Amino acid sequence: MAFVKTFAIYLGAGFAEIAGCFAVWLWLKEGRSALLLVPGLISLIVFAFLLTRIDTDSAGRAYAAYGGVYITASLLWMRLVEGRSPDKWELVGAAICLLGAFLILLAPRAGA
């Protein structure tokens, strides 16, 4: 059950980070209102807060494992928000990254 909670936190953090960055994207690349930066900043604060909820003894390990989940969340965002489907290479790449994230989080540790 702890693994499901961890994955849910990572997924929430991923979407919060992407939403914050997407607000800047919309402002700078698509000429939308700078007011989008306010919810964008809040999203980035939520992202940072969520990563502190990961149960690990090392911030670096939490961030490293997050990378794989972030890539997957980015492809989900691309599909759900931007309406573009990932291609087979993006899906294979995301699967490889998720495997790496699982190894980082679930590998047996000396002294653990």
mmCIF file of C-alpha atoms in Angstrom:
data_model
loop_
_atom_site.group_PDB
_atom_site.id
_atom_site.type_symbol
_atom_site.label_atom_id
_atom_site.label_comp_id
_atom_site.label_asym_id
_atom_site.label_seq_id
_atom_site.Cartn_x
_atom_site.Cartn_y
_atom_site.Cartn_z
ATOM 1 C CA MET A 1 0.000 0.000 0.000
ATOM 2 C CA ALA A 2 2.931 2.345 0.686
ATOM 3 C CA PHE A 3 4.029 1.978 -2.931
ATOM 4 C CA VAL A 4 0.591 3.064 -4.215
ATOM 5 C CA LYS A 5 0.690 6.116 -1.936
ATOM 6 C CA THR A 6 4.206 6.994 -3.114
ATOM 7 C CA PHE A 7 3.238 6.653 -6.778
ATOM 8 C CA ALA A 8 0.128 8.806 -6.217
ATOM 9 C CA ILE A 9 2.254 11.509 -4.562
ATOM 10 C CA TYR A 10 4.719 11.404 -7.452
ATOM 11 C CA LEU A 11 1.933 11.617 -10.015
ATOM 12 C CA GLY A 12 0.356 14.563 -8.179
ATOM 13 C CA ALA A 13 3.740 16.274 -7.986
ATOM 14 C CA GLY A 14 4.270 15.662 -11.690
ATOM 15 C CA PHE A 15 0.991 17.227 -12.698
ATOM 16 C CA ALA A 16 1.552 20.155 -10.324
ATOM 17 C CA GLU A 17 5.001 20.819 -11.791
ATOM 18 C CA ILE A 18 3.764 20.509 -15.358
ATOM 19 C CA ALA A 19 0.808 22.815 -14.654
ATOM 20 C CA GLY A 20 3.142 25.449 -13.212
ATOM 21 C CA CYS A 21 5.513 25.240 -16.156
ATOM 22 C CA PHE A 22 2.626 25.137 -18.628
ATOM 23 C CA ALA A 23 1.367 28.462 -17.232
ATOM 24 C CA VAL A 24 4.708 30.029 -18.159
ATOM 25 C CA TRP A 25 4.583 28.294 -21.561
ATOM 26 C CA LEU A 26 1.159 29.771 -22.251
ATOM 27 C CA TRP A 27 2.293 33.241 -21.206
ATOM 28 C CA LEU A 28 5.589 33.320 -23.113
ATOM 29 C CA LYS A 29 4.932 31.078 -26.108
ATOM 30 C CA GLU A 30 1.249 31.657 -26.737
ATOM 31 C CA GLY A 31 0.836 35.270 -25.606
ATOM 32 C CA ARG A 32 -1.637 34.525 -22.829
ATOM 33 C CA SER A 33 -2.107 36.710 -19.763
ATOM 34 C CA ALA A 34 0.703 37.057 -17.224
ATOM 35 C CA LEU A 35 -1.984 36.463 -14.597
ATOM 36 C CA LEU A 36 -1.547 32.758 -15.396
ATOM 37 C CA LEU A 37 1.713 32.989 -13.469
ATOM 38 C CA VAL A 38 -0.205 33.195 -10.171
ATOM 39 C CA PRO A 39 -1.799 29.730 -10.369
ATOM 40 C CA GLY A 40 1.413 28.539 -12.015
ATOM 41 C CA LEU A 41 3.443 29.615 -8.997
ATOM 42 C CA ILE A 42 0.949 27.978 -6.641
ATOM 43 C CA SER A 43 1.233 24.762 -8.654
ATOM 44 C CA LEU A 44 5.023 24.816 -8.337
ATOM 45 C CA ILE A 45 4.745 25.298 -4.564
ATOM 46 C CA VAL A 46 2.371 22.305 -4.388
ATOM 47 C CA PHE A 47 4.863 20.299 -6.461
ATOM 48 C CA ALA A 48 7.741 21.066 -4.083
ATOM 49 C CA PHE A 49 5.593 20.325 -1.037
ATOM 50 C CA LEU A 50 4.449 16.968 -2.427
ATOM 51 C CA LEU A 51 8.009 15.789 -3.040
ATOM 52 C CA THR A 52 8.735 16.277 0.670
ATOM 53 C CA ARG A 53 6.004 13.709 1.401
ATOM 54 C CA ILE A 54 7.994 10.873 -0.192
ATOM 55 C CA ASP A 55 9.108 8.375 2.460
ATOM 56 C CA THR A 56 12.828 8.005 1.801
ATOM 57 C CA ASP A 57 16.009 8.809 3.684
ATOM 58 C CA SER A 58 17.477 10.907 0.874
ATOM 59 C CA ALA A 59 16.106 13.886 -1.027
ATOM 60 C CA GLY A 60 18.305 12.937 -3.968
ATOM 61 C CA ARG A 61 16.751 9.473 -4.155
ATOM 62 C CA ALA A 62 13.241 10.957 -4.038
ATOM 63 C CA TYR A 63 14.114 13.379 -6.848
ATOM 64 C CA ALA A 64 15.856 10.743 -8.967
ATOM 65 C CA ALA A 65 12.895 8.372 -8.830
ATOM 66 C CA TYR A 66 10.554 11.280 -9.510
ATOM 67 C CA GLY A 67 12.235 11.796 -12.872
ATOM 68 C CA GLY A 68 10.726 8.631 -14.344
ATOM 69 C CA VAL A 69 7.276 9.468 -13.088
ATOM 70 C CA TYR A 70 7.617 13.043 -14.374
ATOM 71 C CA ILE A 71 8.323 11.804 -17.888
ATOM 72 C CA THR A 72 5.241 9.595 -17.785
ATOM 73 C CA ALA A 73 3.097 12.406 -16.346
ATOM 74 C CA SER A 74 4.350 14.708 -19.124
ATOM 75 C CA LEU A 75 3.134 12.287 -21.780
ATOM 76 C CA LEU A 76 -0.223 11.963 -20.010
ATOM 77 C CA TRP A 77 -0.435 15.774 -19.915
ATOM 78 C CA MET A 78 0.359 15.940 -23.609
ATOM 79 C CA ARG A 79 -2.519 13.549 -24.300
ATOM 80 C CA LEU A 80 -5.113 14.844 -21.819
ATOM 81 C CA VAL A 81 -4.476 18.599 -21.945
ATOM 82 C CA GLU A 82 -2.855 19.208 -25.315
ATOM 83 C CA GLY A 83 -4.783 16.516 -27.177
ATOM 84 C CA ARG A 84 -1.679 14.983 -28.767
ATOM 85 C CA SER A 85 -0.982 11.269 -28.525
ATOM 86 C CA PRO A 86 2.502 10.062 -27.620
ATOM 87 C CA ASP A 87 4.171 7.929 -30.269
ATOM 88 C CA LYS A 88 5.487 4.418 -29.658
ATOM 89 C CA TRP A 89 9.015 5.659 -28.945
ATOM 90 C CA GLU A 90 7.785 8.070 -26.288
ATOM 91 C CA LEU A 91 5.788 5.270 -24.672
ATOM 92 C CA VAL A 92 8.750 2.874 -24.709
ATOM 93 C CA GLY A 93 10.993 5.601 -23.311
ATOM 94 C CA ALA A 94 8.518 6.326 -20.524
ATOM 95 C CA ALA A 95 8.314 2.625 -19.649
ATOM 96 C CA ILE A 96 12.109 2.449 -19.403
ATOM 97 C CA CYS A 97 12.154 5.543 -17.190
ATOM 98 C CA LEU A 98 9.430 4.116 -14.935
ATOM 99 C CA LEU A 99 11.426 0.916 -14.572
ATOM 100 C CA GLY A 100 14.396 3.011 -13.516
ATOM 101 C CA ALA A 101 12.257 4.883 -10.981
ATOM 102 C CA PHE A 102 10.985 1.590 -9.524
ATOM 103 C CA LEU A 103 14.555 0.282 -9.225
ATOM 104 C CA ILE A 104 15.683 3.438 -7.447
ATOM 105 C CA LEU A 105 12.810 3.289 -4.953
ATOM 106 C CA LEU A 106 12.416 -0.438 -4.402
ATOM 107 C CA ALA A 107 15.974 -1.799 -4.567
ATOM 108 C CA PRO A 108 17.178 -3.435 -1.360
ATOM 109 C CA ARG A 109 19.602 -1.172 0.485
ATOM 110 C CA ALA A 110 22.514 -2.217 2.661
ATOM 111 C CA GLY A 111 21.655 -1.582 6.287
ATOM 112 C CA ALA A 112 17.970 -1.076 5.515
#
